[in-house]
Coordinates of C-alpha atoms in Angstrom, one line a residue:
Chain A
M32 CA -20.0 -19.2 -4.4
S33 CA -16.3 -18.0 -3.8
K34 CA -15.7 -21.2 -1.9
L35 CA -16.4 -23.1 -5.2
T36 CA -13.9 -21.0 -7.0
G37 CA -11.2 -21.5 -4.5
L38 CA -11.6 -25.7 -5.2
T39 CA -8.5 -27.5 -6.8
L40 CA -9.8 -29.3 -9.6
K41 CA -9.6 -32.7 -7.6
G42 CA -11.6 -30.9 -4.8
A43 CA -14.2 -30.3 -7.6
I44 CA -14.2 -33.7 -8.7
D45 CA -14.2 -35.1 -5.2
G46 CA -17.0 -32.9 -4.3
L47 CA -19.3 -33.6 -7.4
R48 CA -18.8 -37.2 -6.9
A49 CA -20.1 -36.8 -3.4
K50 CA -22.8 -34.4 -4.6
S51 CA -21.9 -32.1 -2.2
F52 CA -22.5 -29.3 -5.1
S53 CA -23.8 -29.8 -8.5
S54 CA -21.8 -28.9 -11.8
V55 CA -24.3 -26.2 -12.7
E56 CA -23.5 -24.6 -9.3
L57 CA -19.8 -24.9 -10.1
A58 CA -20.0 -23.4 -13.5
K59 CA -22.5 -20.5 -12.3
A60 CA -20.0 -19.6 -9.8
Y61 CA -17.2 -19.4 -12.3
V62 CA -19.3 -17.4 -14.8
E63 CA -19.8 -15.1 -12.1
A64 CA -16.2 -14.8 -11.0
I65 CA -15.1 -14.5 -15.1
E66 CA -17.5 -11.4 -15.4
Q67 CA -15.8 -10.0 -12.2
A68 CA -12.4 -10.3 -13.2
R69 CA -12.8 -8.5 -16.7
P70 CA -10.1 -6.0 -15.6
L71 CA -7.5 -8.8 -16.2
N72 CA -8.5 -9.0 -19.7
A73 CA -7.8 -13.1 -19.3
F74 CA -10.7 -14.2 -21.4
V75 CA -11.1 -13.2 -25.0
V76 CA -14.6 -15.2 -25.4
E77 CA -16.8 -16.1 -22.6
T78 CA -19.0 -19.0 -23.2
P79 CA -21.5 -18.9 -20.3
D80 CA -24.6 -20.4 -22.0
Q81 CA -22.4 -23.5 -23.2
A82 CA -20.8 -23.9 -19.8
L83 CA -24.1 -24.0 -18.4
A84 CA -25.5 -26.6 -20.9
M85 CA -22.5 -28.7 -20.7
A86 CA -22.7 -28.5 -16.7
A87 CA -26.3 -29.8 -16.8
A88 CA -25.3 -32.5 -19.0
S89 CA -22.6 -33.5 -16.5
D90 CA -25.0 -33.2 -13.6
A91 CA -27.3 -35.8 -15.8
R92 CA -24.4 -38.1 -16.2
I93 CA -23.2 -38.2 -12.6
A94 CA -26.7 -38.7 -11.7
S95 CA -26.8 -41.5 -13.6
G96 CA -23.5 -42.9 -12.9
E97 CA -21.8 -42.5 -16.0
A98 CA -19.3 -39.8 -15.1
G99 CA -16.0 -39.1 -16.8
P100 CA -12.7 -38.7 -15.2
L101 CA -13.4 -34.9 -15.6
E102 CA -17.3 -35.1 -15.4
G103 CA -18.5 -31.5 -14.5
V104 CA -15.3 -29.4 -13.9
P105 CA -15.1 -26.1 -15.6
L106 CA -11.9 -25.2 -17.7
G107 CA -10.5 -22.6 -19.6
I108 CA -9.2 -23.1 -23.2
K109 CA -6.2 -21.2 -24.7
D110 CA -7.3 -19.5 -27.8
L111 CA -5.0 -21.5 -29.9
F112 CA -7.3 -24.3 -29.6
C113 CA -9.8 -24.9 -32.3
T114 CA -13.3 -25.1 -30.7
E115 CA -16.2 -25.8 -32.9
G116 CA -18.5 -23.0 -33.4
V117 CA -16.6 -20.9 -30.9
R118 CA -14.4 -17.9 -32.1
T119 CA -10.7 -19.2 -32.5
T120 CA -8.1 -16.6 -33.4
A121 CA -4.8 -17.3 -31.8
C122 CA -5.4 -13.7 -30.7
S123 CA -4.7 -12.4 -34.2
N124 CA -6.7 -10.2 -36.2
I125 CA -6.1 -12.1 -39.4
L126 CA -8.3 -15.0 -38.4
G127 CA -11.1 -12.3 -38.0
D128 CA -14.1 -14.2 -36.7
F129 CA -13.0 -17.5 -37.5
K130 CA -15.1 -20.1 -36.1
P131 CA -13.9 -23.7 -36.5
T132 CA -16.4 -26.3 -38.0
Y133 CA -14.0 -28.9 -36.3
E134 CA -13.0 -29.6 -32.4
S135 CA -9.0 -30.1 -31.9
T136 CA -8.0 -33.4 -30.9
V137 CA -7.0 -32.3 -27.1
T138 CA -10.1 -30.4 -26.5
S139 CA -12.4 -33.3 -27.7
H140 CA -10.5 -35.4 -25.3
L141 CA -11.5 -32.9 -22.3
W142 CA -15.2 -33.0 -23.4
R143 CA -15.1 -36.7 -24.0
D144 CA -14.3 -36.9 -20.2
G145 CA -16.7 -34.7 -19.1
A146 CA -15.4 -31.3 -18.8
V147 CA -17.0 -27.9 -19.2
M148 CA -15.8 -24.9 -21.3
L149 CA -16.1 -21.7 -19.7
G150 CA -14.4 -19.8 -22.7
K151 CA -11.4 -19.1 -24.6
L152 CA -8.2 -17.4 -22.9
N153 CA -6.1 -14.5 -24.3
M154 CA -2.5 -15.2 -25.3
D155 CA 0.4 -13.8 -27.2
E156 CA -0.5 -13.5 -31.2
F157 CA 0.2 -16.7 -32.5
A158 CA 2.0 -17.9 -29.1
M159 CA 4.7 -15.6 -30.1
G160 CA 5.8 -13.7 -27.3
S161 CA 6.7 -14.0 -23.2
S162 CA 4.6 -11.1 -22.0
N163 CA 0.9 -11.6 -23.5
E164 CA 1.5 -8.0 -24.8
S165 CA 1.4 -8.9 -28.7
S166 CA -2.4 -10.3 -28.3
A167 CA -4.5 -8.5 -30.8
F168 CA -6.8 -8.3 -27.6
G169 CA -4.4 -6.4 -25.5
P170 CA -2.3 -7.8 -22.7
V171 CA -3.4 -10.0 -19.9
T172 CA -2.9 -8.6 -16.3
N173 CA -1.2 -10.5 -13.6
P174 CA -3.4 -10.9 -10.6
W175 CA -0.3 -10.6 -8.5
R176 CA 1.1 -7.4 -7.7
S177 CA 4.4 -6.6 -6.1
K178 CA 4.4 -5.1 -2.5
A179 CA 5.9 -2.2 -3.4
S180 CA 3.6 -0.9 -6.2
N181 CA 0.1 -1.6 -7.8
R182 CA 1.4 -1.1 -11.4
A183 CA 0.4 -3.9 -13.8
L184 CA 2.5 -6.9 -14.3
T185 CA 2.8 -9.5 -17.0
P186 CA 1.4 -12.7 -16.3
G187 CA 4.1 -14.1 -18.7
G188 CA 3.3 -15.6 -22.1
S189 CA 2.4 -17.1 -24.3
S190 CA -0.1 -18.7 -22.2
G191 CA -1.1 -15.5 -19.9
G192 CA -4.7 -15.7 -20.0
S193 CA -4.4 -19.2 -18.8
A194 CA -2.1 -18.6 -16.1
S195 CA -3.7 -15.6 -15.0
A196 CA -7.4 -17.3 -14.9
V197 CA -5.9 -20.3 -13.1
A198 CA -4.1 -17.9 -10.3
A199 CA -7.2 -15.7 -10.2
D200 CA -9.5 -18.6 -9.5
L201 CA -11.5 -18.0 -12.8
C202 CA -11.5 -21.8 -13.8
L203 CA -10.3 -24.8 -12.1
A204 CA -7.4 -25.3 -14.6
A205 CA -6.7 -24.4 -18.3
T206 CA -4.8 -25.4 -21.4
G207 CA -1.7 -24.0 -22.6
T208 CA 0.7 -24.6 -25.4
D209 CA 4.4 -24.5 -24.9
T210 CA 6.7 -23.8 -28.1
G211 CA 9.9 -22.3 -26.0
G212 CA 8.4 -21.8 -22.4
S213 CA 5.0 -20.5 -22.7
I214 CA 3.3 -23.0 -20.2
R215 CA 6.2 -23.2 -17.6
Q216 CA 7.2 -19.5 -17.7
P217 CA 3.6 -18.1 -17.1
A218 CA 3.0 -20.5 -14.5
A219 CA 6.1 -19.5 -12.6
F220 CA 4.9 -15.9 -12.8
T221 CA 1.5 -16.6 -11.6
G222 CA 2.3 -19.1 -8.9
T223 CA 0.6 -21.9 -10.7
V224 CA 1.7 -25.5 -12.0
G225 CA 2.5 -25.8 -15.8
V226 CA 3.4 -28.9 -17.5
K227 CA 5.0 -29.3 -21.3
P228 CA 4.8 -33.0 -21.9
T229 CA 7.4 -35.3 -23.9
Y230 CA 6.8 -33.9 -27.7
G231 CA 4.2 -36.3 -29.2
R232 CA 2.1 -37.2 -26.2
C233 CA -0.4 -34.6 -27.3
S234 CA -1.9 -34.4 -30.6
R235 CA -1.3 -31.1 -32.4
W236 CA -4.2 -31.7 -34.6
G237 CA -6.7 -28.6 -34.3
I238 CA -4.4 -26.1 -32.6
V239 CA -3.1 -23.4 -34.4
A240 CA 0.6 -24.2 -35.6
F241 CA 3.1 -21.8 -34.5
A242 CA 6.4 -23.8 -34.9
S243 CA 5.2 -27.5 -35.5
S244 CA 8.5 -29.4 -34.5
L245 CA 8.5 -27.9 -31.1
D246 CA 4.7 -27.1 -30.3
Q247 CA 3.2 -29.1 -27.4
A248 CA 0.1 -28.6 -25.3
G249 CA -0.1 -28.9 -21.9
P250 CA -1.9 -27.9 -18.5
I251 CA -1.8 -25.2 -16.1
A252 CA -3.1 -25.9 -12.8
K253 CA -3.4 -25.0 -9.2
S254 CA -1.7 -28.0 -7.9
V255 CA 0.6 -30.8 -8.9
D256 CA -2.1 -33.4 -8.8
D257 CA -4.7 -31.2 -10.9
A258 CA -2.0 -31.0 -13.5
A259 CA -1.3 -34.7 -13.6
I260 CA -5.0 -35.3 -13.7
L261 CA -5.5 -32.8 -16.7
L262 CA -2.7 -34.2 -18.6
R263 CA -3.9 -37.8 -18.7
S264 CA -6.9 -36.6 -20.4
M265 CA -5.2 -34.2 -23.0
C266 CA -2.6 -37.0 -24.1
G267 CA -3.5 -39.9 -26.6
H268 CA -2.5 -41.3 -30.0
D269 CA -3.9 -39.6 -32.6
L270 CA -4.0 -40.5 -36.4
K271 CA -4.5 -37.0 -37.4
D272 CA -1.2 -36.0 -36.3
S273 CA 1.7 -37.9 -37.9
T274 CA 4.3 -37.0 -35.1
S275 CA 1.6 -38.0 -32.3
L276 CA 3.3 -41.0 -30.5
D277 CA 1.5 -44.1 -30.2
V278 CA 2.4 -44.9 -26.9
A279 CA 0.0 -45.7 -23.5
V280 CA -1.0 -42.8 -21.5
P281 CA 0.3 -43.5 -18.1
D282 CA -2.0 -42.9 -15.0
F283 CA 0.0 -39.7 -14.3
P284 CA -2.0 -38.8 -11.0
S285 CA -0.7 -42.3 -9.4
F286 CA 3.0 -40.8 -9.5
V287 CA 2.2 -37.9 -7.3
G288 CA 3.0 -38.4 -3.5
Q289 CA 5.1 -41.5 -4.6
S290 CA 8.8 -41.2 -2.9
V291 CA 11.5 -40.0 -4.4
K292 CA 13.9 -41.5 -2.5
G293 CA 17.3 -42.5 -4.3
L294 CA 16.5 -40.5 -7.5
R295 CA 19.6 -38.8 -8.7
I296 CA 18.8 -35.0 -9.7
G297 CA 21.1 -33.2 -12.1
V298 CA 22.0 -29.6 -11.2
P299 CA 23.2 -28.0 -14.4
K300 CA 26.0 -25.4 -13.8
E301 CA 25.6 -23.7 -17.3
Y302 CA 22.2 -22.4 -16.1
R303 CA 24.0 -20.3 -13.1
V304 CA 23.8 -17.3 -15.3
E305 CA 25.0 -13.7 -15.2
G306 CA 23.2 -11.4 -13.5
M307 CA 20.3 -13.8 -12.2
P308 CA 18.7 -12.4 -9.2
A309 CA 20.0 -13.6 -5.7
E310 CA 16.5 -14.6 -4.9
I311 CA 16.2 -17.2 -7.9
E312 CA 20.0 -18.3 -7.2
Q313 CA 18.3 -19.1 -3.3
L314 CA 15.3 -20.6 -4.3
W315 CA 17.1 -23.0 -6.5
T316 CA 19.2 -23.8 -3.3
D317 CA 16.4 -24.2 -1.5
G318 CA 15.1 -26.7 -4.0
I319 CA 18.2 -28.9 -4.0
A320 CA 17.9 -28.8 -0.1
W321 CA 14.4 -30.1 -0.2
L322 CA 14.8 -32.9 -2.4
K323 CA 18.2 -34.0 -0.7
E324 CA 15.8 -34.3 2.2
A325 CA 13.3 -36.4 0.4
G326 CA 16.4 -38.7 -0.1
C327 CA 17.5 -37.7 -3.6
E328 CA 20.9 -37.6 -4.5
I329 CA 22.0 -34.4 -6.0
V330 CA 24.7 -34.5 -8.9
E331 CA 26.2 -31.5 -11.1
V332 CA 25.8 -31.9 -14.6
S333 CA 26.9 -30.1 -17.2
L334 CA 24.7 -29.1 -20.5
P335 CA 27.5 -27.4 -22.4
H336 CA 25.5 -26.3 -25.3
T337 CA 22.8 -24.1 -23.2
K338 CA 24.0 -20.7 -24.1
Y339 CA 23.3 -21.8 -27.8
A340 CA 19.6 -22.8 -27.3
L341 CA 18.1 -19.4 -27.8
P342 CA 19.6 -18.3 -30.7
A343 CA 19.0 -21.5 -32.4
Y344 CA 15.4 -21.4 -31.4
Y345 CA 15.4 -17.8 -33.0
I346 CA 16.4 -19.4 -36.2
I347 CA 14.0 -22.6 -36.2
A348 CA 11.0 -21.1 -34.6
P349 CA 10.6 -18.4 -36.9
A350 CA 11.6 -20.4 -39.9
E351 CA 8.6 -22.9 -39.1
A352 CA 6.5 -20.2 -38.1
S353 CA 6.9 -18.4 -41.7
S354 CA 6.1 -21.7 -43.6
N355 CA 3.2 -22.3 -41.3
L356 CA 2.0 -18.7 -41.5
A357 CA 2.1 -18.8 -45.2
R358 CA -1.6 -20.1 -45.1
Y359 CA -3.1 -17.1 -44.0
D360 CA -3.6 -15.4 -47.8
G361 CA -7.0 -14.0 -47.2
M362 CA -8.6 -16.5 -49.5
R363 CA -10.2 -19.4 -47.4
Y364 CA -10.9 -17.7 -44.2
G365 CA -10.1 -14.9 -41.8
L366 CA -9.3 -11.4 -42.9
R367 CA -9.0 -10.2 -46.8
V368 CA -8.1 -6.7 -47.7
D369 CA -9.1 -6.3 -51.2
G370 CA -7.1 -4.9 -53.9
E371 CA -6.4 -4.6 -57.6
A372 CA -4.0 -7.5 -58.3
L373 CA -3.8 -10.6 -56.4
D374 CA -0.2 -10.1 -55.0
D375 CA -1.6 -6.7 -53.5
V376 CA -4.7 -8.6 -51.8
Y377 CA -2.0 -10.9 -50.1
K378 CA 0.3 -8.0 -49.0
D379 CA -2.4 -5.7 -47.7
T380 CA -4.2 -8.8 -45.9
R381 CA -1.1 -9.9 -44.0
A382 CA 0.2 -6.4 -43.3
K383 CA -3.1 -5.6 -41.4
G384 CA -3.9 -9.1 -40.3
F385 CA -0.5 -9.7 -38.4
G386 CA 0.9 -7.7 -35.1
Q387 CA 4.5 -6.7 -35.1
E388 CA 5.9 -9.3 -33.4
V389 CA 4.4 -11.9 -36.0
K390 CA 5.6 -9.8 -38.7
R391 CA 9.1 -9.6 -37.4
R392 CA 9.3 -13.4 -37.0
V393 CA 7.9 -14.4 -40.5
L394 CA 10.5 -12.0 -41.8
I395 CA 13.3 -13.5 -40.4
G396 CA 12.1 -16.9 -41.1
T397 CA 11.7 -16.0 -44.3
Y398 CA 15.2 -14.5 -44.5
V399 CA 17.0 -17.4 -43.1
L400 CA 15.1 -19.9 -45.4
S401 CA 15.8 -17.5 -48.2
A402 CA 18.5 -18.7 -51.0
G403 CA 21.9 -18.7 -50.1
Y404 CA 21.4 -18.6 -46.3
Y405 CA 19.7 -22.0 -45.9
D406 CA 22.9 -23.6 -45.0
A407 CA 24.5 -21.1 -42.9
Y408 CA 21.3 -20.2 -40.6
Y409 CA 18.8 -23.0 -40.8
L410 CA 21.1 -26.2 -41.5
K411 CA 23.3 -24.9 -38.7
A412 CA 20.6 -24.4 -36.3
Q413 CA 19.3 -27.9 -36.5
K414 CA 22.9 -29.1 -36.0
V415 CA 23.2 -27.4 -32.8
R416 CA 19.6 -28.5 -31.7
R417 CA 21.2 -31.9 -32.1
R418 CA 24.2 -31.0 -30.0
I419 CA 21.9 -29.7 -27.5
A420 CA 19.6 -32.8 -27.4
D421 CA 22.9 -34.7 -27.0
D422 CA 23.8 -32.8 -24.1
F423 CA 20.8 -33.9 -22.3
T424 CA 21.1 -37.4 -23.5
Q425 CA 24.5 -37.7 -21.7
A426 CA 23.2 -36.0 -18.5
F427 CA 20.3 -38.8 -18.3
E428 CA 23.1 -41.5 -18.4
T429 CA 23.8 -40.6 -14.5
V430 CA 20.7 -39.0 -13.7
D431 CA 17.0 -39.3 -13.3
A432 CA 15.9 -35.5 -13.7
L433 CA 17.2 -32.3 -13.8
L434 CA 16.3 -29.2 -11.5
T435 CA 16.4 -25.6 -12.7
P436 CA 14.8 -22.4 -12.0
T437 CA 12.0 -22.1 -14.3
A438 CA 12.7 -18.2 -15.3
P439 CA 15.1 -15.7 -14.7
S440 CA 13.1 -13.3 -13.1
A441 CA 9.9 -12.6 -11.4
A442 CA 7.0 -11.0 -13.2
F443 CA 8.0 -8.0 -14.9
G444 CA 5.8 -5.0 -15.6
L445 CA 3.7 -4.5 -18.5
G446 CA 5.5 -2.6 -21.2
E447 CA 8.8 -3.1 -19.5
N448 CA 10.7 -5.4 -22.3
V449 CA 8.7 -4.5 -25.4
A450 CA 11.4 -2.3 -27.0
D451 CA 14.0 -4.6 -27.1
P452 CA 13.1 -7.8 -28.6
V453 CA 16.3 -10.0 -27.7
A454 CA 15.7 -8.8 -23.7
M455 CA 12.2 -10.3 -24.2
Y456 CA 13.4 -13.6 -25.8
L457 CA 15.9 -14.1 -22.7
N458 CA 12.9 -14.9 -20.7
D459 CA 13.1 -18.4 -21.9
I460 CA 16.7 -19.3 -21.5
F461 CA 15.6 -21.9 -18.9
T462 CA 12.8 -23.3 -21.0
V463 CA 13.6 -23.4 -24.3
T464 CA 16.3 -26.2 -24.3
V465 CA 13.6 -28.4 -23.1
N466 CA 11.4 -27.8 -26.1
L467 CA 14.3 -28.3 -28.6
A468 CA 15.3 -31.6 -27.2
G469 CA 11.4 -32.6 -27.1
L470 CA 11.8 -33.4 -23.4
P471 CA 9.0 -33.1 -20.4
G472 CA 9.1 -30.4 -18.1
I473 CA 7.2 -29.1 -15.4
S474 CA 7.2 -25.7 -13.4
V475 CA 6.3 -25.7 -9.6
P476 CA 5.8 -22.7 -7.3
A477 CA 8.1 -22.8 -4.7
G478 CA 8.5 -19.3 -2.9
L479 CA 7.8 -15.7 -3.2
D480 CA 10.3 -13.1 -3.9
A481 CA 10.9 -9.9 -1.6
Q482 CA 8.2 -8.2 -3.4
G483 CA 5.9 -10.9 -2.4
L484 CA 5.7 -12.4 -6.1
P485 CA 5.9 -16.0 -7.0
L486 CA 9.0 -17.9 -8.4
G487 CA 8.9 -21.1 -10.1
L488 CA 11.5 -24.2 -10.3
Q489 CA 11.4 -26.5 -13.0
L490 CA 11.8 -30.1 -13.5
I491 CA 13.2 -31.8 -16.6
G492 CA 12.9 -35.6 -17.4
R493 CA 13.8 -38.1 -19.9
P494 CA 11.5 -38.5 -22.8
L495 CA 8.2 -40.1 -21.8
D496 CA 9.1 -40.1 -18.1
E497 CA 6.4 -37.6 -17.0
G498 CA 6.1 -40.2 -14.2
T499 CA 9.4 -39.5 -12.5
I500 CA 9.0 -35.4 -12.7
F501 CA 5.2 -35.5 -11.5
S502 CA 6.7 -37.6 -8.4
L503 CA 9.5 -34.9 -7.6
A504 CA 7.1 -32.1 -8.6
G505 CA 4.9 -33.4 -5.7
A506 CA 7.9 -33.7 -3.3
L507 CA 8.9 -30.2 -4.3
E508 CA 5.3 -29.1 -3.9
K509 CA 5.2 -30.7 -0.3
A510 CA 8.4 -29.2 1.1
A511 CA 7.9 -25.7 -0.7
N512 CA 4.6 -25.6 1.0
F513 CA 3.3 -22.7 -1.1
T514 CA 0.0 -21.6 -0.2
G515 CA 0.4 -18.0 -1.6
K516 CA -2.7 -16.3 -3.5
P517 CA -3.0 -13.0 -5.4
E518 CA -4.9 -10.6 -3.0
R519 CA -8.2 -9.6 -5.0
W520 CA -8.1 -6.1 -6.1
W521 CA -10.0 -6.7 -9.5
Chain B
M209 CA 25.4 -10.1 -41.0
A210 CA 23.8 -6.8 -41.1
I211 CA 20.5 -6.6 -42.9
D212 CA 19.7 -3.6 -45.1
A213 CA 16.8 -1.9 -46.0
A214 CA 17.0 -3.5 -49.4
T215 CA 17.3 -6.8 -48.0
V216 CA 14.1 -6.1 -45.8
K217 CA 12.3 -5.1 -48.7
K218 CA 13.2 -8.2 -50.6
V219 CA 12.3 -10.7 -47.5
A220 CA 8.8 -8.5 -47.1
N221 CA 8.1 -9.1 -50.8
L222 CA 9.0 -13.1 -50.2
A223 CA 6.7 -13.3 -47.2
R224 CA 3.8 -11.0 -49.0
I225 CA 3.7 -8.5 -46.2
R226 CA 3.6 -5.0 -47.3
E227 CA 5.9 -3.0 -45.5
P228 CA 5.9 1.0 -46.1
D229 CA 9.2 2.5 -47.0
D230 CA 9.4 4.3 -43.6
R231 CA 9.4 1.1 -41.8
L232 CA 12.1 -0.7 -43.7
E233 CA 15.4 1.4 -42.0
P234 CA 14.1 0.6 -38.7
L235 CA 12.8 -3.2 -39.5
A236 CA 16.6 -3.3 -40.8
Q237 CA 18.0 -2.4 -37.5
E238 CA 16.0 -4.6 -35.7
L239 CA 16.4 -7.9 -37.8
S240 CA 20.3 -6.8 -37.8
G241 CA 20.2 -6.9 -33.7
I242 CA 18.3 -10.0 -33.8
M243 CA 20.6 -11.7 -36.6
A244 CA 24.2 -10.4 -34.9
W245 CA 23.0 -12.4 -31.4
I246 CA 22.4 -15.4 -33.5
E247 CA 25.7 -15.4 -35.1
Q248 CA 27.0 -16.7 -31.6
L249 CA 25.9 -20.5 -33.3
N250 CA 29.1 -20.0 -35.3
E251 CA 31.2 -20.7 -32.3
V252 CA 29.7 -24.0 -32.2
D253 CA 31.7 -26.9 -33.9
T254 CA 28.9 -28.8 -36.0
D255 CA 31.4 -30.7 -38.1
G256 CA 29.8 -34.3 -38.9
V257 CA 26.8 -33.6 -36.6
E258 CA 23.3 -34.5 -38.4
P259 CA 20.6 -31.8 -38.4
M260 CA 17.8 -32.8 -36.2
T261 CA 14.4 -32.1 -37.6
S262 CA 12.2 -33.8 -35.4
A263 CA 12.1 -34.2 -31.7
V264 CA 10.6 -38.0 -32.0
A265 CA 12.5 -40.8 -33.6
A266 CA 10.9 -40.0 -36.9
K267 CA 9.3 -43.0 -39.0
L268 CA 6.3 -41.5 -40.6
P269 CA 3.4 -43.5 -40.1
M270 CA 1.7 -44.7 -43.4
R271 CA -1.9 -45.2 -44.1
E272 CA -3.6 -46.8 -46.9
D273 CA -4.1 -44.4 -49.9
V274 CA -7.9 -44.1 -49.5
V275 CA -10.5 -41.6 -49.6
T276 CA -11.3 -41.1 -45.9
D277 CA -13.2 -37.8 -45.5
G278 CA -15.3 -35.7 -47.8
G279 CA -18.5 -33.9 -48.8
S280 CA -18.0 -31.1 -46.7
V281 CA -18.2 -28.4 -48.8
E282 CA -20.5 -25.9 -46.8
K283 CA -18.1 -26.7 -43.7
I284 CA -15.0 -25.7 -45.7
L285 CA -16.5 -22.4 -47.0
A286 CA -18.3 -21.7 -43.7
N287 CA -15.4 -19.0 -42.8
A288 CA -14.6 -17.9 -46.4
P289 CA -14.6 -14.0 -46.7
K290 CA -16.2 -14.7 -50.3
A291 CA -17.8 -17.8 -51.5
D292 CA -20.2 -18.4 -54.4
K293 CA -21.9 -21.5 -55.5
G294 CA -19.7 -23.9 -53.9
F295 CA -16.5 -22.3 -54.6
F296 CA -14.0 -19.6 -52.8
V297 CA -14.2 -16.5 -54.9
V298 CA -10.8 -15.2 -55.3
P299 CA -9.2 -12.0 -57.3
K300 CA -8.7 -12.6 -60.8
V301 CA -5.4 -14.0 -61.8
V302 CA -5.3 -14.9 -65.5
E303 CA -6.4 -11.9 -68.1

């Protein structure tokens, strides 16, 4: 059975079509792998019965020649996506035992195309975090370990369960969401591929809201091809999300493997930050050389407002979060702590239901939006956001895409950055700019550090130009020839 | 700008989150640290810059103002902490 879980998404689709194995066999192999991997804490809900029933239905459709593009492939779903009848809590106590009576648009696209659900994946509470340690269900452990010690490492966050599950072969691929780097940073920490598409490509309907002007769904997968296949199914216009783009969904997989000859690649000088490990600097240099060999022209560019992206993000995201999370009032769903007066119910419910990081961000958001501070903070941050977006627009006048490291370090130890919120926030230094500008970005595993831990490179594209970064990611993947897998210890 | 315990208390009240008194001072320090780091935004010249509210060219799509959904009382109440006779049950607000 272990052979089946070692497949790529594309390999599984081909094998199912060729009837080398059935979807039920595939689902059973994954259900078993998930049971054995509970020490990783990647899944917060396992749905084996549903998986086997969906797989049986897929086998029937394959037999009758009605297979969809994802027919019979078992996937993991981040707990931020509402799944009908299956507990969805965004890994927060405030949602209690919430079982949606509806399905998110993105997941409904996956089931439409024949995919099979294995369960819900752990994440930082409300997607607020970079280490998966703010989850109400406890942290996820990275299947990768450093050569030097067996200490538990973070898989990154907020899509930590998704990244860990894909890296440990607990699903063929997984959904994630990315508000400041929550798909790309965990992908880099686990040797997987993660894509955040252009804002508006994926409908946000039915995804628990964190910061609505930044949130985007995307895939975490084992290869660039796999990520392209999954993203193609996730995207599409949706009338239920007013920011959903009414544009055709390109055939993303057809871009992987295309020549990148003649493309101009920008290397932003501001991304050479102080204190960046030499190995990441080296990886970036390798990436530049690989793309040069593939026929790209490398151009140094300047994104002068880069250093202001994180501070702007930590006004905009908490402000939107404080507003979005106002809905958790203990009246209509989730937790309620009873009390004398209505205000007591609100305050005690929210005090008990929200974790520390969520409270911290709701307080910051409330503060920056409160009377007298709105202009100084919120409006200022939105103006800086425009400056950051303009930097990219200018760079894209001379280049077709940008190449940067994905994260400023390899996976760090659980507990290492918990005491210092700002140190934790700095994890997103290379990814957050992309969310503010609404651009597509992809992280590709490109090498291992001296401790044997994976490192990722990021490609950033023009709005709606995922195609070009898929071609470039394919070229990087081929040149890097990253074949590393975590050694099984769980 | 430094945030003091009184401000934390006020903001926590606005956010409807109960924070015990012994948490106010530690929170004030944490939030002050974060806000001090955010202050660097003041270095950016934003005179005449239009605030960016959305990553997509924002023209809200319009639709006919008609009822498109409804009759889902059971579904809506399915997750209610307290419900009775087709209604949410909430604490008494008006005497």
